[in-house]
Tab-separated table of C-alpha atoms in Angstrom:
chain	number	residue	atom	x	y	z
A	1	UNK	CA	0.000	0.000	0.000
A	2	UNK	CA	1.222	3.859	-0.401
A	3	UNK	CA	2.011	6.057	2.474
A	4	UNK	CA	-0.917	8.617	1.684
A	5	UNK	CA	1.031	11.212	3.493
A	6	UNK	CA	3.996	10.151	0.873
A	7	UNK	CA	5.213	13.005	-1.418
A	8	UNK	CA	3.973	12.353	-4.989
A	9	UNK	CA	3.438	14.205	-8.352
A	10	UNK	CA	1.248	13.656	-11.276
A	11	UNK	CA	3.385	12.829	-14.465
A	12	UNK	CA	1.802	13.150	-17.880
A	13	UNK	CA	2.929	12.227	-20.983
A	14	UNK	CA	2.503	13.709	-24.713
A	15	UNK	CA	2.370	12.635	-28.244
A	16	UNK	CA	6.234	10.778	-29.224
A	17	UNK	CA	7.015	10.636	-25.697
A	18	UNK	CA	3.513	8.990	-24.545
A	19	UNK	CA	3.752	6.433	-27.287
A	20	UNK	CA	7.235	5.631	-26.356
A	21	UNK	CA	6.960	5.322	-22.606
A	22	UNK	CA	3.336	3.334	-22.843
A	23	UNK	CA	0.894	4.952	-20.790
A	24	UNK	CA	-0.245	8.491	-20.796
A	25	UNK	CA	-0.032	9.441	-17.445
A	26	UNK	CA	1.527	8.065	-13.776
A	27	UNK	CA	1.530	9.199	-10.309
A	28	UNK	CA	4.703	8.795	-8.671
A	29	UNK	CA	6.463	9.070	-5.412
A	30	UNK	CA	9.018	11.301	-5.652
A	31	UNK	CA	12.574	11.003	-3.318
A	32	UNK	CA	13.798	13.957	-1.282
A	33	UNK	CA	16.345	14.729	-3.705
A	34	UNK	CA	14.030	15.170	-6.681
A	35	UNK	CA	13.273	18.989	-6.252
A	36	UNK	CA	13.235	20.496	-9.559
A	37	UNK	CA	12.510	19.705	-13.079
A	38	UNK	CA	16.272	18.649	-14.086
A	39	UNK	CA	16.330	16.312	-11.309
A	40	UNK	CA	13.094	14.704	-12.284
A	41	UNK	CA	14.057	13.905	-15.313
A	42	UNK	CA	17.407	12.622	-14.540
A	43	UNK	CA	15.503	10.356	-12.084
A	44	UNK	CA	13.104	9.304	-14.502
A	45	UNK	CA	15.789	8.815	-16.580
A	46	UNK	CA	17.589	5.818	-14.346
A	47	UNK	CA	14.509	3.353	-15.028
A	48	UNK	CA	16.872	2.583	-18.004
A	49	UNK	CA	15.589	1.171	-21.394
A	50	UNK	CA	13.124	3.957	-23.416
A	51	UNK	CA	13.088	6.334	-20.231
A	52	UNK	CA	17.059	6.810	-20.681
A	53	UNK	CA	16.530	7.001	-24.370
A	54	UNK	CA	14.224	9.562	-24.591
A	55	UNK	CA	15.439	11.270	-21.544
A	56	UNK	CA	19.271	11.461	-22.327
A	57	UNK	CA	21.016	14.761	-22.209
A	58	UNK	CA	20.521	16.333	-25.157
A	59	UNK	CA	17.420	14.998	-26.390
A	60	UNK	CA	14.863	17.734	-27.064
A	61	UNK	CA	12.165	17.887	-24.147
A	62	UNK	CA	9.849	20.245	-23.069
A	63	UNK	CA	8.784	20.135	-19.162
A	64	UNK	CA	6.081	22.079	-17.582
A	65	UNK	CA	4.936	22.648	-14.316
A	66	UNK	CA	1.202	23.002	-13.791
A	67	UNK	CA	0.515	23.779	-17.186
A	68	UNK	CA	3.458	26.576	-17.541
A	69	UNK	CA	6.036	25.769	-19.279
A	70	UNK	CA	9.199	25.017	-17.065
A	71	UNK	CA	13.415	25.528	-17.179
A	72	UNK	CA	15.752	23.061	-15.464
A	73	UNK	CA	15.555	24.702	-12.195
A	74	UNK	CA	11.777	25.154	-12.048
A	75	UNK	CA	11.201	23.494	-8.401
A	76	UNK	CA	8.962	20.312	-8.215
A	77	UNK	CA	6.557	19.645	-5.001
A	78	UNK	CA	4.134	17.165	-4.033
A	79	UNK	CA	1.143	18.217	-5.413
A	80	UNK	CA	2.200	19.187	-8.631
A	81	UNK	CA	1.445	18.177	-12.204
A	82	UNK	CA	4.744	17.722	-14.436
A	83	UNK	CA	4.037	16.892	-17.823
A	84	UNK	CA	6.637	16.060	-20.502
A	85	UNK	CA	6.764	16.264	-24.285
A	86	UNK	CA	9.313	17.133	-27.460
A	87	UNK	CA	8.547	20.305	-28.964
A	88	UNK	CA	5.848	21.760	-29.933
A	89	UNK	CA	4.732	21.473	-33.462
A	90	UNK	CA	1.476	23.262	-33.790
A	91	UNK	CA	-0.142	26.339	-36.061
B	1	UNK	CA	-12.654	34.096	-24.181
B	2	UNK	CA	-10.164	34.918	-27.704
B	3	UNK	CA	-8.600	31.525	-27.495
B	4	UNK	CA	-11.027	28.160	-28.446
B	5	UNK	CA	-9.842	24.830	-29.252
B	6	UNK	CA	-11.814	22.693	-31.538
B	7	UNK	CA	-12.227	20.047	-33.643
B	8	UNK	CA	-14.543	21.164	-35.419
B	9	UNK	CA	-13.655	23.883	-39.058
B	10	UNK	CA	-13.891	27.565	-38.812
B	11	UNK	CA	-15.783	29.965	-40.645
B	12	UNK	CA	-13.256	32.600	-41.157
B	13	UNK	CA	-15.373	35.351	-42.309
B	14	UNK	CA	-17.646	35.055	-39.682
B	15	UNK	CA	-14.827	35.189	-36.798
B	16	UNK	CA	-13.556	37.758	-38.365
B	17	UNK	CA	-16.487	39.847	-38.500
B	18	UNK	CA	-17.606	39.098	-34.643
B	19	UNK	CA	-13.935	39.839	-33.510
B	20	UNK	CA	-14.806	43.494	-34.486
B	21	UNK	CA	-18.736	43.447	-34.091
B	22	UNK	CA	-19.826	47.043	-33.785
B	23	UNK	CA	-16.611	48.560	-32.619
B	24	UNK	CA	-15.627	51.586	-34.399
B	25	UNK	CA	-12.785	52.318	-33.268
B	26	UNK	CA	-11.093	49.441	-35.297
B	27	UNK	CA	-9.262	50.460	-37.929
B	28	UNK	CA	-7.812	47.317	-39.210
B	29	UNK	CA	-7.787	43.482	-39.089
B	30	UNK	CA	-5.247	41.166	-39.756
B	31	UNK	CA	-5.521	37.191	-39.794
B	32	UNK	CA	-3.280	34.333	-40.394
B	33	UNK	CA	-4.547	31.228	-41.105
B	34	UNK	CA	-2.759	28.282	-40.939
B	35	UNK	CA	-3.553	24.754	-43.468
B	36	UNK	CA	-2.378	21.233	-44.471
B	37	UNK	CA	0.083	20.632	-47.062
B	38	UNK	CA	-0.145	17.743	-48.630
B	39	UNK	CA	4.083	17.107	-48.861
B	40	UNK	CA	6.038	17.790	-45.930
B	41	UNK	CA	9.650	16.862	-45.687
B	42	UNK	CA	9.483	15.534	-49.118
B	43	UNK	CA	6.711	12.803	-48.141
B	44	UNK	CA	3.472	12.851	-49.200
B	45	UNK	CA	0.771	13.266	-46.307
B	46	UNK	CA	-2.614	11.751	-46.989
B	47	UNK	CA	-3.557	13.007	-43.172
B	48	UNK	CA	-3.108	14.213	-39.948
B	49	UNK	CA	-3.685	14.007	-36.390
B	50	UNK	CA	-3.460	16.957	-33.917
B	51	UNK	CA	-2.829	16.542	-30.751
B	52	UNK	CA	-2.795	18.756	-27.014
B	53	UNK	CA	-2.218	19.133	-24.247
B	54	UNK	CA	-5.811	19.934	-22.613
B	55	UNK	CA	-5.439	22.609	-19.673
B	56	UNK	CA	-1.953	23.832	-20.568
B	57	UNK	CA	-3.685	24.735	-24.275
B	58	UNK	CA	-5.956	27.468	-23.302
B	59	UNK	CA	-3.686	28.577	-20.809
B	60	UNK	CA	-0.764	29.044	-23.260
B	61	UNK	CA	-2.962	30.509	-25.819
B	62	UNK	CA	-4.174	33.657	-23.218
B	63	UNK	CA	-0.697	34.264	-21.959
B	64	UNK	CA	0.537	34.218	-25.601
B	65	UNK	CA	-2.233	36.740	-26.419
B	66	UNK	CA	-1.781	38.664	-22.544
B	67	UNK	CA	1.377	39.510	-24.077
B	68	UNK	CA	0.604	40.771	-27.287
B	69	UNK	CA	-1.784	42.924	-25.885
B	70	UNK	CA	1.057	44.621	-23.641
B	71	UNK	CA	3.101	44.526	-26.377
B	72	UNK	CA	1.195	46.342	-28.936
B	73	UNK	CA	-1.731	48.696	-28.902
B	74	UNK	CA	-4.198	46.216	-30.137
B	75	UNK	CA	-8.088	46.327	-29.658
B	76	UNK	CA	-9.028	42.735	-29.496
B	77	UNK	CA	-7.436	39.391	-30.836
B	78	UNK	CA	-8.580	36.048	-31.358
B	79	UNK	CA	-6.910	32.354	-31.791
B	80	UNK	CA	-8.512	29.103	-33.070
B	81	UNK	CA	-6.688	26.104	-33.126
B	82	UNK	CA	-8.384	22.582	-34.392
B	83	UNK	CA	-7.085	19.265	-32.950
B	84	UNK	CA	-8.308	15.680	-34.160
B	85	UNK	CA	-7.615	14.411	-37.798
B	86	UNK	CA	-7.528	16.927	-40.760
B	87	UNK	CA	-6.478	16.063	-44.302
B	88	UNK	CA	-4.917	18.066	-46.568
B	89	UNK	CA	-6.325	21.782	-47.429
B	90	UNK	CA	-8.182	21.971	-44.207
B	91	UNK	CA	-7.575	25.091	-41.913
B	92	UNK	CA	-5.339	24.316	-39.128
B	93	UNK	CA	-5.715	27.324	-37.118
B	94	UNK	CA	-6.894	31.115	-37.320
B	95	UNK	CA	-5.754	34.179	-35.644
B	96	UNK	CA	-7.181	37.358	-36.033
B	97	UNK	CA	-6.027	40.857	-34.259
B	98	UNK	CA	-7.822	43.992	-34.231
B	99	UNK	CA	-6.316	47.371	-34.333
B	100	UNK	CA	-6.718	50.739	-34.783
B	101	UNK	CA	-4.080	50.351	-37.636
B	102	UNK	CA	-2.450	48.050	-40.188
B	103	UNK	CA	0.943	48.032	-38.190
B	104	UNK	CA	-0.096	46.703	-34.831
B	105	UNK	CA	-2.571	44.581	-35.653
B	106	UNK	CA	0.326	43.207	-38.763
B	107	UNK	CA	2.561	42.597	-35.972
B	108	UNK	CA	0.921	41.198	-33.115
B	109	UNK	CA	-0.430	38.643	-35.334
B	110	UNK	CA	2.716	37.921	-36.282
B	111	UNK	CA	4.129	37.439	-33.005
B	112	UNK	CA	0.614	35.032	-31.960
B	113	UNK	CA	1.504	32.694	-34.872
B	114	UNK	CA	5.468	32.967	-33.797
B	115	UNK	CA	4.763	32.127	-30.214
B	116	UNK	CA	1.999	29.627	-30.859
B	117	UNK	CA	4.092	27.637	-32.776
B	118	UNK	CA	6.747	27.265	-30.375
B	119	UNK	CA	4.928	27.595	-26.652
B	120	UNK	CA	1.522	26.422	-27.299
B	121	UNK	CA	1.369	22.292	-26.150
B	122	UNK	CA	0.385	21.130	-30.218
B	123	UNK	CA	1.180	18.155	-32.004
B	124	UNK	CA	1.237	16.795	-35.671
B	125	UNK	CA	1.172	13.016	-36.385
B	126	UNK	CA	1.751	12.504	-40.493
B	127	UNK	CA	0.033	9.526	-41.849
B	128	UNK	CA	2.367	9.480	-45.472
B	129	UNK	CA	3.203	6.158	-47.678
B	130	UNK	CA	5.689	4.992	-45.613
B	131	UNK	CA	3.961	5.238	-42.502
B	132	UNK	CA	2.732	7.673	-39.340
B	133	UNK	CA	5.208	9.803	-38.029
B	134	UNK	CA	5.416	12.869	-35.494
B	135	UNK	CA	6.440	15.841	-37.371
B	136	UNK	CA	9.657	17.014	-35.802
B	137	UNK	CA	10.026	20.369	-34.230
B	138	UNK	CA	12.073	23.309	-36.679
B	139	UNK	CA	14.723	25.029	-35.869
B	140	UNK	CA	13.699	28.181	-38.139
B	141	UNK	CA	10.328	28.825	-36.006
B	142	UNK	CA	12.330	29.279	-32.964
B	143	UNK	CA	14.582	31.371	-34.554
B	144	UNK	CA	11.010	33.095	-35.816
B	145	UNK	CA	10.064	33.220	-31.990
B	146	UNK	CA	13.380	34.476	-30.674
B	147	UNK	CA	13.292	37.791	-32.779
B	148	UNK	CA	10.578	38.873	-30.477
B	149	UNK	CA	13.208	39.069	-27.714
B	150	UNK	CA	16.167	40.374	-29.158
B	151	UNK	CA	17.388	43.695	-29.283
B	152	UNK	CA	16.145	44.017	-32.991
B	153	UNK	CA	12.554	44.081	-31.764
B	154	UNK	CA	10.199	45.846	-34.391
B	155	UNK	CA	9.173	48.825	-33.340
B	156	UNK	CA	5.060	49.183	-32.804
């Protein structure tokens, strides 16, 4: 069972990135050391396989933080919704 | 509310004319609309998908057109973007911008489309011959985006 009291944040994923990870959204428990959006992702990152693929260093991918979009040092907190997605291709 | 997402199409006359709907103080109205090709990338596409992000879309949209408005001297503006499938020759989007005159409402539409295609949470999926695909993000839109910023700024 989760700790309800347990620090967790909504993850959603778009378009490429939603196809390649398999599932359009998650909510996760997130360590103490996870504290902004860089972090996240390297997190994210160590489940290995198409989340270190997609997530490597210098692939292209847009974070935002309750629906604004975010820079590497945007902080995360429980509560929020983090989505991730390549760039925008709209218009 | 200037900013709809929609599946449905667009009558473009008739947002345009409702955007300035007995205000007389508007001077001038410039639109962009946005359509499928049917080649992109050298493949042919026989369709497309749109995709958002729903919550972050509308948001983006009004802070995209929050900052044209303190950016120019512009009466009223509007943005219309479709999402679901669309085949060639269909409108994609429409933005219109109300001014007194030509020159603001020219260049806050111009800036809309610019930031809309770089901020706003859209995204293409090509069906073509050899398969779907997501269209790939390019480099010369945020270079389009990123003139808004720089010292070179067009004067309103």
């Amino acid at each position: 069972m989760r700790d309800p009291d347990a620090p967790t944040v909504s993850l959603v994923y778009l378009a490429r990135l939603r196809e390649a990870f398999g599932q359009a959204a998650e909510r996760v428990e997130i360590p103490p050391e996870v504290t902004s959006v860089s972090a996240l992702r390297d997190w994210l990152a160590q489940r290995g396989g198409v989340w270190a693929a997609e997530l490597a260093p210098g692939r292209a991918v847009r974070i935002a933080v309750n629906h604004a979009l975010a820079r590497p040092d945007t902080p995360v907190r429980a509560g929020d919704e983090v989505a991730l997605f390549p760039p925008v291709t709209g218009g | 509310m200037p900013v709809r997402i929609q599946a449905e199409d667009f009558d473009v006359a008739r947002e345009l004319r409702e955007l300035r709907d007995g205000n007389r103080a508007v001077g001038a109205v410039a639109a962009f609309i946005g359509t499928v090709r049917d080649v992109n990338d050298d493949a042919r596409v026989a369709s497309m998908t749109l995709e958002h992000y729903p919550g972050m879309t509308e948001k983006a949209l009004a802070g995209i057109v929050d900052d044209a408005r303190s950016r120019w001297s512009i009466i009223d503006a509007l943005v219309i973007h479709r999402v679901g499938a669309l085949a060639p020759s269909d409108q994609i989007v429409l933005v219109g911008v109300t001014s007194a005159h030509r020159g603001e409402a020219f260049a806050a539409c111009e800036f809309i489309v610019d930031y809309l295609k770089t901020r706003a949470p859209f995204w293409k999926k090509e069906q073509t011959p050899s398969g779907a695909r997501w269209v790939e993000a390019r480099a010369a839109d945020d270079e389009a985006a990123a003139r808004w910023t720089s010292s070179s700024e067009p004067a309103s």
